[in-house]
Amino acid sequence: MSHVNPHVLPHFDPSKGLEIGIYSLGEWLPNPHTGKRIPASQRIQEIVEMAVYAEEAGLDIFQLGESHQKHFLAQAHMTILAAIAQATHRIKLSSGATIISTSDPVRVFEDAATIDLLSKGRMEIVAGRASRVGLFELLGYNLADYEALFEEKFALLLEINENERVTWEGKFRAPLHKAEVLPRPENDTGGLPIWRALGGSMESAAKAGTMGVPIYQAHLGGAAEVYGHRIQLFRDMAEANGYDSKHIPVSTSGFLYAREDTLEAYRAYYPHINESMKLTNGQGFNKRAFAQGQDMRSIINVGDPQLIIDKILYQHELYNHQRYTAQIDFGGVPLDEIKRTIDILGEQIVPEVKKYTARKD
Amino acid sequence: MNYLILSGSTHGEKTRQATEALKAQLELQLNPDDELTYLNLQDLDMAFSDGRHPMDWRDDNAKVIAAILASEIIFIGSPIFQASIPGSLKNVFDLLPEHALERKTIGLVITAGSPRHYLVAEQQLIPILNYLKAVVVPKYVFIEGREFAGDGLASDDIQFRLQNLIQDTQQLAQAYQTVWQAEDESFGF
């Protein structure tokens, strides 16, 4: 039995095939090939320039995540997204992810809706719970409430998004009484597409399915097949709760680096990943696991254009997802190299992937 | 080579004494570019694991995590309390990421009040270290209370076994490092 999904779902046109975009976590790290780190102002401006370039290359979406720890500078990610809204005209925009647990859902909606108006209806929200937790202390939250904060605030964000007036009471925020949260996006729903970010948790995938909300799943490494289990659980739970899972989109993301020669791509990108992981995560990226990226079945989309096309198509076979966003700038990749990857994406990879994923029916 | 000796007990004297004896022997054979860190959980103020990312800790938790991640050879000293490794040491493991001990070689020194506890390390400690991807030296040094006197080890036999443990651990680490280096070079990037 299917019932109407109450959430504002992102719209995808199956005849256009898989949506492909890029995302950044706004990290601010030295280029391991030179040991130099660009000034913060330059990095932020280059994030904007990356989005503009992605639009020119015909990519579908640009996403920017919120991170508060050392080595990152997209803490005010909505502010940067507003600048990108002004600098672009067509490309879709999204946060990825907004840490809803430590934010006020009213303010998140106000900011994102404003960006939606600035960008003429191009804004989406991916809401997550943070893999790093320094922001709990920084913003005055108790880490013991990690799960409860996310669930309550995510539910409130959806409620604000789907209702012009909200009456609500919860544990972590003052009650709302017939509150009118403004501005409203200028579309039929008056709301924005809102995705639930998934980390490695099956429980979260199950909850997303139970709620009937779209999911955004980040992939770091390993066999692509493994991540399919979470997506399947999400769809099974959606069906079990009366939603038509075919109409709830799935988006995935992960590392991508394309060069004409596969080994050249690995030589260029591995130091960026490995050295930056040491700084941000305390440990480098296992070289054997990274080298497995040369196998079509690995989730790491690094290699020559044909290998990446084959990988994305294989992943699409496994996941039947609607969108994929690539992280092409992680770890101090200089802007000209970022642009080179975008060129290869736009000229060679995206057209092929879309050709084979576009549905004719 | 970066060495760490971690004494895993928050009370009692024997694990400290055993790891200090190991440290004294190890110091005699360090090369000038070797680094040795000695951490005793008795001297540290550790908070219980709460699931946060290892890089999000501060103070002594951060110090212990950083020392472990920076080491290539780790000697772990553990007492056996109530037929088990102490909670203080388990807490250290709970703070670490899943691959924390990848490409690290571990030697073990166990102190216990009874010979009947000999297999506790085999059955409880080594499985944890394997899960964290360590290379563990198969033979460990098991020291009973009667081997101690005054403020240290009274047994020449145990001193010799500590020497053997140091050599076994160094040799295993060197052998693996040669293998790992060859593997890394084989990737061509």
XYZ file of C-alpha atoms in Angstrom:
550
model
C 0.000 0.000 0.000
C 1.465 3.329 -1.003
C 0.497 6.660 0.464
C 1.420 10.151 -0.551
C 4.871 11.171 0.563
C 4.450 14.372 2.621
C 8.027 15.539 2.077
C 9.347 17.954 -0.521
C 11.200 15.617 -2.850
C 13.900 16.743 -5.288
C 12.745 16.342 -8.850
C 14.718 14.224 -11.304
C 14.022 13.760 -14.976
C 14.817 10.084 -15.753
C 15.209 10.878 -19.445
C 18.296 12.947 -18.621
C 20.120 10.155 -16.802
C 22.186 10.311 -13.640
C 22.770 13.790 -12.250
C 26.460 14.494 -11.714
C 27.998 17.286 -9.718
C 30.853 18.089 -7.396
C 31.051 18.728 -3.688
C 33.584 20.233 -1.366
C 34.007 20.037 2.376
C 35.776 23.387 2.273
C 38.927 21.993 3.819
C 41.993 24.192 3.922
C 45.135 22.130 3.627
C 48.603 22.375 2.128
C 49.246 21.025 -1.358
C 51.447 17.995 -0.532
C 53.335 18.346 -3.832
C 54.586 21.809 -2.822
C 54.003 21.885 0.946
C 52.272 25.259 0.552
C 48.810 26.327 1.698
C 47.007 29.191 -0.020
C 45.508 32.037 2.078
C 41.991 31.486 3.465
C 40.578 34.295 1.307
C 41.963 32.667 -1.822
C 40.614 29.225 -0.902
C 37.091 30.587 -0.302
C 37.165 32.520 -3.571
C 38.406 29.419 -5.361
C 35.478 27.415 -3.966
C 33.188 29.962 -5.615
C 35.235 29.781 -8.804
C 35.065 25.985 -8.745
C 31.257 26.199 -8.690
C 31.204 28.713 -11.554
C 33.528 26.497 -13.589
C 31.400 23.427 -12.833
C 28.356 25.296 -14.149
C 30.207 26.263 -17.334
C 31.198 22.617 -17.825
C 27.513 21.638 -17.672
C 27.559 19.830 -14.329
C 24.231 19.504 -12.537
C 24.982 20.472 -8.956
C 27.516 21.994 -6.562
C 27.468 21.091 -2.871
C 29.348 22.509 0.082
C 29.603 20.982 3.541
C 29.829 22.484 7.004
C 32.894 21.641 9.110
C 34.099 23.365 12.245
C 37.400 21.707 13.051
C 40.965 22.708 12.299
C 42.070 22.538 8.637
C 38.586 23.551 7.370
C 37.088 26.932 6.517
C 33.517 26.339 5.359
C 32.100 26.800 8.864
C 29.726 29.427 7.436
C 28.933 27.236 4.439
C 25.577 28.921 3.790
C 27.366 32.257 3.408
C 29.685 30.811 0.780
C 26.718 29.152 -0.947
C 25.023 32.565 -1.065
C 28.074 33.960 -2.865
C 27.907 31.026 -5.281
C 24.202 31.692 -5.834
C 25.111 35.202 -6.990
C 27.941 34.028 -9.238
C 26.020 31.259 -11.013
C 22.771 31.017 -12.996
C 21.804 27.434 -13.722
C 23.648 24.895 -11.579
C 21.739 23.437 -8.619
C 23.121 24.252 -5.174
C 23.086 22.274 -1.990
C 24.606 22.096 1.405
C 26.337 18.794 1.971
C 26.028 18.447 4.835
C 24.510 21.076 7.090
C 24.991 19.935 10.681
C 21.413 20.199 11.803
C 22.105 18.738 15.275
C 23.977 21.845 16.415
C 21.947 24.367 14.399
C 18.579 25.975 14.884
C 16.327 24.501 12.175
C 14.511 27.854 11.917
C 17.748 29.625 11.017
C 18.850 26.862 8.658
C 15.547 27.131 6.814
C 15.724 30.951 6.726
C 19.265 30.862 5.308
C 18.600 28.134 2.762
C 15.277 29.653 1.654
C 17.026 33.002 1.175
C 19.671 31.329 -0.981
C 16.848 29.660 -2.895
C 15.322 33.080 -3.641
C 18.709 34.543 -4.545
C 19.403 31.639 -6.893
C 15.889 31.529 -8.374
C 14.938 28.153 -6.984
C 18.174 26.183 -7.139
C 18.796 25.420 -3.437
C 18.612 22.102 -1.537
C 19.623 21.028 1.974
C 21.486 17.899 3.034
C 21.166 17.587 6.804
C 23.671 15.524 8.803
C 24.826 14.887 12.334
C 28.609 15.559 12.003
C 31.301 12.916 11.954
C 33.501 15.232 14.024
C 32.150 16.547 17.281
C 34.274 19.537 18.313
C 31.379 21.748 17.258
C 29.213 20.397 20.097
C 31.413 22.129 22.660
C 32.031 25.131 20.423
C 28.312 25.761 19.958
C 27.218 24.737 23.434
C 25.707 21.279 23.001
C 26.113 18.078 24.976
C 27.723 15.228 23.071
C 25.601 12.773 25.052
C 22.621 14.122 23.049
C 24.292 13.352 19.700
C 21.536 11.093 18.323
C 18.589 12.780 20.031
C 19.654 16.249 18.818
C 19.819 15.069 15.236
C 16.493 13.273 15.219
C 14.614 16.124 16.900
C 16.112 18.908 14.800
C 15.892 17.012 11.540
C 12.203 16.343 12.204
C 11.634 20.029 13.039
C 13.441 21.148 9.878
C 11.096 18.947 7.836
C 8.087 20.321 9.661
C 9.092 23.921 9.014
C 9.789 23.018 5.398
C 6.384 21.453 4.853
C 4.153 23.871 6.774
C 3.711 27.603 6.540
C 2.843 27.728 10.243
C 4.413 25.462 12.807
C 3.325 24.627 16.326
C 5.985 22.476 17.903
C 7.466 21.493 21.213
C 10.676 19.569 21.837
C 13.594 19.106 24.177
C 16.395 21.095 22.589
C 14.739 24.281 21.410
C 12.129 26.733 22.605
C 8.568 25.802 21.521
C 7.024 27.293 18.415
C 3.421 28.459 18.437
C 1.846 28.946 15.026
C 5.222 30.273 13.948
C 5.506 31.518 10.384
C 9.043 30.784 9.231
C 9.982 33.088 6.364
C 10.962 33.579 3.601
C 9.303 30.802 1.644
C 10.773 29.399 -1.575
C 8.788 30.428 -4.635
C 7.641 27.026 -5.827
C 4.485 24.914 -5.597
C 5.484 23.380 -2.293
C 6.827 26.476 -0.546
C 9.672 24.297 0.667
C 13.072 22.920 -0.324
C 14.270 19.415 -1.145
C 15.797 18.110 2.102
C 18.023 15.039 2.184
C 19.104 12.968 5.156
C 22.895 12.443 5.191
C 23.946 8.882 6.000
C 27.260 7.868 7.457
C 28.052 4.229 8.118
C 24.943 3.458 10.098
C 22.321 0.961 8.987
C 19.977 2.352 11.664
C 20.071 5.789 10.045
C 19.301 4.278 6.637
C 16.351 2.452 8.172
C 15.082 5.641 9.810
C 15.345 7.556 6.538
C 13.266 4.859 4.871
C 10.727 4.896 7.686
C 10.382 8.662 7.290
C 10.326 8.494 3.487
C 13.015 11.155 3.024
C 15.702 11.084 0.318
C 19.202 9.988 1.341
C 22.658 11.304 0.641
C 25.348 8.719 1.256
C 29.091 9.479 1.302
C 31.525 6.732 0.257
C 35.186 6.790 1.192
C 36.663 3.498 0.017
C 36.149 -0.224 -0.375
C 33.908 -2.331 -2.582
C 31.022 -0.414 -4.170
C 28.757 -3.394 -3.598
C 28.902 -3.023 0.202
C 27.217 0.393 0.165
C 24.338 -1.037 -1.800
C 23.133 -2.932 1.270
C 22.358 0.318 3.096
C 20.518 1.724 0.095
C 18.497 -1.487 -0.203
C 17.598 -1.364 3.499
C 16.494 2.254 3.028
C 14.217 1.264 0.128
C 12.871 -1.795 1.947
C 11.990 0.305 4.984
C 10.361 2.957 2.805
C 8.187 0.303 1.150
C 7.368 -1.287 4.516
C 6.126 2.107 5.685
C 3.889 2.632 2.721
C 6.087 4.830 0.531
C 6.871 4.188 -3.086
C 10.666 3.903 -2.901
C 11.016 4.483 -6.638
C 10.041 8.085 -6.014
C 12.462 8.787 -3.174
C 15.829 9.786 -4.615
C 19.230 8.492 -3.549
C 22.422 10.484 -3.939
C 25.969 9.208 -3.438
C 29.331 10.926 -3.203
C 33.029 10.146 -3.009
C 36.550 10.826 -4.253
C 37.047 11.431 -7.961
C 40.160 12.348 -9.890
C 40.398 11.936 -13.625
C 43.489 12.110 -15.805
C 44.191 10.727 -19.279
C 46.287 7.960 -17.751
C 45.137 5.973 -14.710
C 48.526 5.736 -13.024
C 49.041 9.465 -13.531
C 45.765 10.091 -11.714
C 46.886 7.926 -8.780
C 50.310 9.584 -8.639
C 48.719 13.017 -8.586
C 45.813 12.421 -6.180
C 47.125 9.890 -3.628
C 49.467 12.352 -1.862
C 46.558 14.816 -1.522
C 44.365 12.171 0.119
C 47.074 10.513 2.193
C 48.754 13.618 3.591
C 45.470 15.366 4.270
C 44.009 12.350 6.045
C 47.071 12.360 8.289
C 46.331 15.960 9.241
C 42.570 15.748 9.570
C 42.090 12.128 10.656
C 45.339 11.210 12.387
C 46.157 8.439 9.914
C 46.954 8.306 6.210
C 44.804 6.519 3.617
C 45.816 2.868 3.295
C 47.743 2.663 0.032
C 46.598 -0.855 -0.784
C 42.965 0.212 -0.367
C 43.574 3.250 -2.566
C 45.317 1.129 -5.213
C 42.243 -1.101 -5.322
C 40.523 1.918 -6.834
C 41.995 0.744 -10.144
C 39.543 -2.153 -10.007
C 36.189 -1.229 -11.511
C 34.388 -2.654 -8.465
C 36.022 -0.234 -6.001
C 34.083 2.869 -5.004
C 37.132 5.143 -5.448
C 36.512 6.938 -8.726
C 40.104 7.703 -9.622
C 41.600 6.829 -13.001
C 41.354 7.504 -16.707
C 38.021 8.724 -18.109
C 36.903 5.315 -19.387
C 37.625 3.630 -16.043
C 35.617 6.292 -14.235
C 32.739 5.981 -16.705
C 32.721 2.200 -16.162
C 32.832 2.668 -12.391
C 29.991 5.163 -12.245
C 27.869 2.978 -14.519
C 28.640 -0.058 -12.359
C 27.688 1.935 -9.251
C 24.483 2.998 -10.976
C 23.691 -0.638 -11.706
C 24.162 -1.433 -8.016
C 22.372 1.575 -6.527
C 20.010 2.812 -9.244
C 20.643 6.251 -7.724
C 19.569 9.617 -9.098
C 22.640 11.743 -8.330
C 26.362 11.393 -7.791
C 28.607 14.174 -6.509
C 32.391 13.956 -6.740
C 34.937 15.277 -4.277
C 37.710 16.475 -6.579
C 39.473 19.101 -4.464
C 40.303 17.318 -1.198
C 43.665 18.027 0.333
C 45.052 21.155 -1.259
C 44.443 20.355 -4.948
C 45.347 23.574 -6.802
C 42.632 25.352 -8.782
C 44.110 24.623 -12.218
C 44.106 20.879 -11.409
C 40.531 21.134 -10.112
C 39.551 22.777 -13.402
C 41.325 20.040 -15.360
C 39.231 17.427 -13.576
C 36.057 19.431 -14.245
C 37.027 19.668 -17.944
C 37.428 15.889 -18.177
C 34.176 15.379 -16.297
C 32.239 17.774 -18.507
C 33.744 16.748 -21.844
C 34.191 13.006 -21.499
C 32.625 11.437 -18.410
C 29.262 13.150 -17.912
C 27.995 12.780 -21.518
C 28.803 9.049 -21.581
C 27.308 8.360 -18.154
C 24.149 10.264 -19.028
C 23.858 8.457 -22.358
C 23.796 5.078 -20.632
C 21.709 6.045 -17.618
C 18.990 8.049 -19.386
C 15.697 6.198 -19.334
C 13.696 6.256 -22.559
C 10.411 4.938 -21.147
C 61.998 3.961 14.464
C 59.364 5.419 16.807
C 58.909 3.388 19.966
C 56.165 3.622 22.547
C 55.978 1.807 25.849
C 52.473 1.927 27.315
C 52.003 0.765 30.857
C 48.318 -0.075 31.003
C 47.509 -0.210 34.705
C 46.123 2.603 36.842
C 47.139 0.980 40.117
C 49.610 -1.456 41.568
C 53.352 -1.447 40.960
C 54.318 -4.500 38.986
C 53.282 -3.445 35.487
C 55.097 -0.155 35.986
C 58.193 -1.941 37.263
C 58.166 -4.430 34.391
C 57.746 -1.751 31.727
C 60.438 0.379 33.350
C 62.807 -2.599 33.231
C 61.918 -3.019 29.550
C 62.520 0.678 28.972
C 65.951 0.531 30.629
C 66.996 -2.321 28.367
C 65.551 -0.725 25.241
C 67.336 2.566 25.890
C 70.688 0.771 25.786
C 70.195 -0.209 22.186
C 68.403 2.741 20.596
C 69.941 4.390 17.553
C 70.382 8.175 17.557
C 67.407 8.710 15.247
C 65.077 6.431 17.240
C 62.410 8.060 19.394
C 61.131 6.480 22.602
C 58.013 7.574 24.482
C 57.052 6.026 27.804
C 53.465 6.484 28.985
C 52.092 5.121 32.220
C 48.324 5.343 32.648
C 48.964 5.908 36.374
C 50.376 9.336 35.490
C 47.568 10.309 33.121
C 44.055 11.589 33.584
C 42.104 9.606 31.015
C 38.441 10.141 30.168
C 36.237 7.227 29.176
C 35.582 6.656 25.510
C 32.297 8.194 24.349
C 32.436 7.359 20.679
C 33.827 10.674 19.484
C 36.337 10.883 16.637
C 39.869 10.230 17.985
C 41.024 13.641 16.720
C 38.327 15.410 18.756
C 39.918 14.570 22.123
C 42.097 16.947 24.083
C 44.472 16.691 27.058
C 45.745 13.251 28.096
C 43.374 11.303 25.839
C 44.756 13.219 22.851
C 48.299 12.640 24.079
C 47.874 8.854 24.310
C 46.058 8.569 20.962
C 48.690 10.696 19.200
C 51.549 8.690 20.738
C 50.012 5.410 19.582
C 49.313 6.650 16.048
C 52.856 8.050 15.749
C 54.600 4.819 16.817
C 55.956 1.988 14.715
C 56.814 -0.333 17.614
C 54.650 -0.460 20.740
C 55.291 -2.411 23.905
C 52.163 -2.809 25.971
C 52.372 -3.677 29.639
C 49.198 -5.085 31.179
C 48.325 -6.520 34.548
C 45.663 -9.203 34.882
C 42.882 -8.061 37.185
C 39.892 -10.322 37.883
C 41.060 -12.714 35.171
C 41.060 -9.910 32.586
C 43.021 -7.008 31.162
C 42.227 -3.859 33.160
C 39.454 -1.526 32.083
C 41.981 1.305 31.872
C 43.769 -0.449 29.009
C 40.555 -1.460 27.278
C 39.503 2.177 27.432
C 42.631 3.135 25.463
C 41.663 0.662 22.734
C 38.107 2.006 22.737
C 39.460 5.484 21.979
C 41.249 4.365 18.824
C 40.085 4.174 15.214
C 39.599 0.700 13.789
C 42.855 0.749 11.808
C 44.853 2.387 14.593
C 47.511 -0.310 14.809
C 47.940 -0.932 11.093
C 51.619 -1.339 10.234
C 52.590 -1.305 13.899
C 54.397 -4.141 15.638
C 53.430 -4.914 19.199
C 55.276 -6.704 21.998
C 53.484 -7.641 25.225
C 54.572 -7.751 28.857
C 51.977 -9.261 31.182
C 52.101 -9.211 34.960
C 49.841 -11.463 36.991
C 49.360 -12.848 40.436
C 48.698 -16.374 39.275
C 50.115 -18.683 36.579
C 46.526 -19.625 35.815
C 46.153 -16.263 34.082
C 48.709 -17.107 31.424
C 46.140 -17.371 28.603
C 44.297 -14.125 29.367
C 46.591 -12.190 26.997
C 46.161 -14.878 24.363
C 42.411 -14.927 24.635
C 41.546 -11.311 25.432
C 44.330 -8.937 24.509
C 45.682 -10.359 21.265
C 42.224 -10.553 19.587
C 41.740 -6.830 20.264
C 45.155 -6.012 18.825
C 44.431 -8.129 15.762
C 41.126 -6.330 15.278
C 43.022 -3.031 15.334
C 45.256 -4.522 12.554
C 48.456 -4.841 14.598
C 51.301 -7.235 13.940
C 51.677 -8.947 17.327
C 54.813 -10.813 18.387
C 53.514 -14.306 19.177
C 55.600 -14.864 22.302
C 55.036 -12.504 25.193
C 56.672 -12.109 28.574
C 54.501 -13.316 31.430
C 55.720 -12.255 34.877
C 54.383 -13.496 38.181
C 54.557 -11.643 41.473
C 57.406 -13.722 42.878
C 59.746 -12.352 40.172
C 59.655 -8.910 41.810
C 61.483 -7.653 44.873
C 61.925 -4.168 46.268
C 61.229 -1.642 43.504
C 61.920 -3.796 40.509
C 62.479 -7.130 38.872
C 64.457 -9.616 40.875
C 64.768 -12.231 38.167
C 67.624 -12.515 35.670
C 65.475 -14.935 33.721
C 62.808 -12.274 33.195
C 65.491 -9.740 32.215
C 66.681 -12.147 29.536
C 63.131 -12.717 28.354
C 62.587 -8.957 28.084
C 65.741 -8.773 25.969
C 64.344 -11.510 23.759
C 61.025 -9.689 23.449
C 62.776 -6.504 22.353
C 64.769 -8.396 19.738
C 61.775 -10.387 18.487
C 59.720 -7.223 18.184
C 62.427 -5.271 16.383
C 63.126 -8.123 13.975
C 59.466 -8.619 13.162
C 59.011 -4.876 12.649
C 62.047 -4.657 10.373
C 60.958 -7.673 8.342
C 57.470 -6.281 7.868
C 58.741 -2.824 7.019
C 60.799 -4.295 4.196
C 57.698 -6.109 2.937
C 55.478 -3.011 3.245
C 58.002 -0.798 1.505
C 58.255 -3.238 -1.401
C 54.465 -3.378 -1.626
C 54.146 0.413 -1.615
C 56.729 0.719 -4.379
C 54.993 -1.961 -6.449
C 51.915 0.249 -6.848
C 53.820 2.704 -9.024
C 52.344 5.795 -7.374
